[in-house]
Amino acid sequence: EGSLLVEGPKGRLEIPLRAPIGATLEGGTVRLENGSPADRRARAAHGLSRALLANAIRGVTAGYERRLEIVGVGWNAKLQGKDLALTVGFAHPVVLPVGEGLSVECPQPTVIVVRGADRQAVGSLAAKIRSVRPPEPYNGKGIKYDGEVIRRKAGKAFAAGAAGAGG
């Protein structure tokens, strides 16, 4: 009562339901019902519950995946047991624990793949990995999502007129 349990080959997830939202199972189909459709918050909770349920069903059947790329000379990632060790230009490697229900693999030293059934947990871990060294706009070095476009800025330009004006 008050939550839905979704099980599949990739795992099991529990989805909490807000107060006016109810759920019924009718022949393999889950139907969410809004107890007070006139209330704006209840309509928002209905849409949120539907999206969370759809994400959970997709997660336990197909799973979610997020790929990250490391750009930088000598920068890499490797697994140390259940932890991910990132060597990204600091004096020491940064070690991040991998949460329960998630898997991380490094098919190449500069590629990180995060997989799991919970969409929010996969995205959260990927964001935490990216936040260790976000891409910078001048050289493009850092950890970025696969397919992310980094807008580059021009560096300092030598101003010939201003530098040689005094002489």
One Martini backbone bead per residue (centre of mass of N, CA, C, O) as a GRO file, in nm:
protein
  167
    1GLU     BB    1   0.095   0.037   0.024
    2GLY     BB    2   0.204   0.329  -0.147
    3SER     BB    3   0.338   0.112  -0.351
    4LEU     BB    4   0.553  -0.018  -0.608
    5LEU     BB    5   0.652  -0.336  -0.748
    6VAL     BB    6   0.935  -0.400  -0.964
    7GLU     BB    7   1.005  -0.687  -1.168
    8GLY     BB    8   1.310  -0.834  -1.317
    9PRO     BB    9   1.604  -0.930  -1.471
   10LYS     BB   10   1.762  -0.654  -1.349
   11GLY     BB   11   1.546  -0.632  -1.105
   12ARG     BB   12   1.428  -0.421  -0.826
   13LEU     BB   13   1.157  -0.181  -0.770
   14GLU     BB   14   1.042   0.101  -0.575
   15ILE     BB   15   0.734   0.292  -0.594
   16PRO     BB   16   0.616   0.575  -0.483
   17LEU     BB   17   0.300   0.702  -0.371
   18ARG     BB   18   0.090   0.941  -0.363
   19ALA     BB   19  -0.200   1.000  -0.206
   20PRO     BB   20  -0.416   1.037  -0.463
   21ILE     BB   21  -0.273   0.784  -0.574
   22GLY     BB   22  -0.367   0.497  -0.760
   23ALA     BB   23  -0.348   0.130  -0.807
   24THR     BB   24  -0.405  -0.107  -1.078
   25LEU     BB   25  -0.440  -0.451  -1.183
   26GLU     BB   26  -0.508  -0.530  -1.541
   27GLY     BB   27  -0.397  -0.774  -1.716
   28GLY     BB   28  -0.083  -0.649  -1.710
   29THR     BB   29  -0.200  -0.363  -1.628
   30VAL     BB   30  -0.123  -0.048  -1.514
   31ARG     BB   31  -0.339   0.170  -1.319
   32LEU     BB   32  -0.363   0.509  -1.275
   33GLU     BB   33  -0.525   0.702  -1.013
   34ASN     BB   34  -0.703   0.999  -0.958
   35GLY     BB   35  -0.860   1.128  -0.678
   36SER     BB   36  -0.803   1.459  -0.767
   37PRO     BB   37  -0.830   1.619  -1.073
   38ALA     BB   38  -0.858   1.930  -0.977
   39ASP     BB   39  -0.583   1.908  -0.863
   40ARG     BB   40  -0.273   2.015  -0.945
   41ARG     BB   41  -0.089   1.828  -0.769
   42ALA     BB   42  -0.227   1.563  -0.853
   43ARG     BB   43  -0.157   1.581  -1.153
   44ALA     BB   44   0.150   1.588  -1.111
   45ALA     BB   45   0.168   1.317  -0.955
   46HIS     BB   46   0.056   1.146  -1.185
   47GLY     BB   47   0.281   1.202  -1.393
   48LEU     BB   48   0.518   1.115  -1.216
   49SER     BB   49   0.426   0.824  -1.161
   50ARG     BB   50   0.419   0.735  -1.455
   51ALA     BB   51   0.722   0.790  -1.518
   52LEU     BB   52   0.845   0.613  -1.293
   53LEU     BB   53   0.714   0.350  -1.388
   54ALA     BB   54   0.832   0.344  -1.675
   55ASN     BB   55   1.130   0.349  -1.584
   56ALA     BB   56   1.119   0.088  -1.415
   57ILE     BB   57   1.035  -0.106  -1.639
   58ARG     BB   58   1.278  -0.048  -1.823
   59GLY     BB   59   1.500  -0.113  -1.612
   60VAL     BB   60   1.418  -0.425  -1.551
   61THR     BB   61   1.446  -0.506  -1.861
   62ALA     BB   62   1.696  -0.321  -1.998
   63GLY     BB   63   1.813  -0.076  -1.878
   64TYR     BB   64   2.083   0.147  -1.797
   65GLU     BB   65   2.310   0.385  -1.972
   66ARG     BB   66   2.636   0.551  -1.913
   67ARG     BB   67   2.872   0.745  -2.090
   68LEU     BB   68   3.224   0.819  -2.049
   69GLU     BB   69   3.487   1.062  -2.111
   70ILE     BB   70   3.842   1.095  -2.119
   71VAL     BB   71   4.029   1.407  -2.138
   72GLY     BB   72   4.376   1.344  -2.134
   73VAL     BB   73   4.699   1.324  -2.058
   74GLY     BB   74   4.717   1.034  -1.858
   75TRP     BB   75   4.420   0.983  -1.830
   76ASN     BB   76   4.221   0.763  -1.610
   77ALA     BB   77   4.047   0.444  -1.554
   78LYS     BB   78   3.981   0.215  -1.271
   79LEU     BB   79   3.931  -0.083  -1.110
   80GLN     BB   80   3.881  -0.138  -0.740
   81GLY     BB   81   3.684  -0.356  -0.733
   82LYS     BB   82   3.401  -0.152  -0.646
   83ASP     BB   83   3.587   0.077  -0.735
   84LEU     BB   84   3.669   0.403  -0.871
   85ALA     BB   85   3.967   0.508  -1.037
   86LEU     BB   86   4.090   0.842  -1.081
   87THR     BB   87   4.321   0.985  -1.324
   88VAL     BB   88   4.303   1.366  -1.332
   89GLY     BB   89   4.569   1.557  -1.232
   90PHE     BB   90   4.619   1.477  -0.957
   91ALA     BB   91   4.819   1.370  -0.689
   92HIS     BB   92   4.568   1.177  -0.668
   93PRO     BB   93   4.349   0.940  -0.668
   94VAL     BB   94   4.006   0.906  -0.733
   95VAL     BB   95   3.768   0.749  -0.515
   96LEU     BB   96   3.467   0.572  -0.610
   97PRO     BB   97   3.181   0.448  -0.511
   98VAL     BB   98   2.969   0.182  -0.586
   99GLY     BB   99   2.659   0.123  -0.588
  100GLU     BB  100   2.384  -0.040  -0.537
  101GLY     BB  101   2.286  -0.182  -0.850
  102LEU     BB  102   2.562  -0.115  -0.982
  103SER     BB  103   2.771  -0.083  -1.282
  104VAL     BB  104   3.124  -0.075  -1.366
  105GLU     BB  105   3.312  -0.002  -1.667
  106CYS     BB  106   3.642  -0.035  -1.856
  107PRO     BB  107   3.712  -0.089  -2.180
  108GLN     BB  108   3.879   0.171  -2.146
  109PRO     BB  109   4.078   0.405  -1.993
  110THR     BB  110   3.869   0.650  -2.127
  111VAL     BB  111   3.615   0.462  -2.045
  112ILE     BB  112   3.283   0.486  -1.897
  113VAL     BB  113   3.039   0.246  -1.766
  114VAL     BB  114   2.704   0.287  -1.657
  115ARG     BB  115   2.492   0.048  -1.483
  116GLY     BB  116   2.123  -0.001  -1.449
  117ALA     BB  117   1.783   0.011  -1.330
  118ASP     BB  118   1.822   0.298  -1.206
  119ARG     BB  119   1.808   0.600  -1.344
  120GLN     BB  120   1.890   0.788  -1.110
  121ALA     BB  121   2.152   0.636  -1.021
  122VAL     BB  122   2.304   0.650  -1.289
  123GLY     BB  123   2.300   0.962  -1.318
  124SER     BB  124   2.435   1.027  -1.045
  125LEU     BB  125   2.706   0.880  -1.088
  126ALA     BB  126   2.782   1.024  -1.351
  127ALA     BB  127   2.785   1.310  -1.223
  128LYS     BB  128   3.001   1.249  -1.009
  129ILE     BB  129   3.226   1.178  -1.207
  130ARG     BB  130   3.219   1.448  -1.368
  131SER     BB  131   3.275   1.641  -1.109
  132VAL     BB  132   3.577   1.585  -1.070
  133ARG     BB  133   3.630   1.674  -1.404
  134PRO     BB  134   3.522   1.902  -1.577
  135PRO     BB  135   3.499   2.043  -1.864
  136GLU     BB  136   3.704   2.264  -2.036
  137PRO     BB  137   3.703   2.537  -2.277
  138TYR     BB  138   4.012   2.550  -2.375
  139ASN     BB  139   4.116   2.226  -2.402
  140GLY     BB  140   3.887   1.992  -2.323
  141LYS     BB  141   3.942   1.890  -2.050
  142GLY     BB  142   3.798   1.591  -1.909
  143ILE     BB  143   3.474   1.484  -1.808
  144LYS     BB  144   3.246   1.335  -2.041
  145TYR     BB  145   2.989   1.279  -2.217
  146ASP     BB  146   2.863   1.100  -2.456
  147GLY     BB  147   2.823   1.351  -2.704
  148GLU     BB  148   2.932   1.592  -2.577
  149VAL     BB  149   2.948   1.942  -2.625
  150ILE     BB  150   3.224   2.157  -2.621
  151ARG     BB  151   3.258   2.484  -2.570
  152ARG     BB  152   3.489   2.680  -2.714
  153LYS     BB  153   3.759   2.891  -2.628
  154ALA     BB  154   3.956   3.147  -2.654
  155GLY     BB  155   4.242   3.247  -2.580
  156LYS     BB  156   4.497   3.432  -2.549
  157ALA     BB  157   4.561   3.721  -2.729
  158PHE     BB  158   4.794   3.877  -2.912
  159ALA     BB  159   4.851   4.225  -2.881
  160ALA     BB  160   5.036   4.407  -3.094
  161GLY     BB  161   4.949   4.704  -3.046
  162ALA     BB  162   4.973   4.710  -2.725
  163ALA     BB  163   5.270   4.597  -2.682
  164GLY     BB  164   5.420   4.801  -2.912
  165ALA     BB  165   5.339   5.111  -2.836
  166GLY     BB  166   5.594   5.209  -2.641
  167GLY     BB  167   5.857   5.176  -2.867
   0.00000   0.00000   0.00000
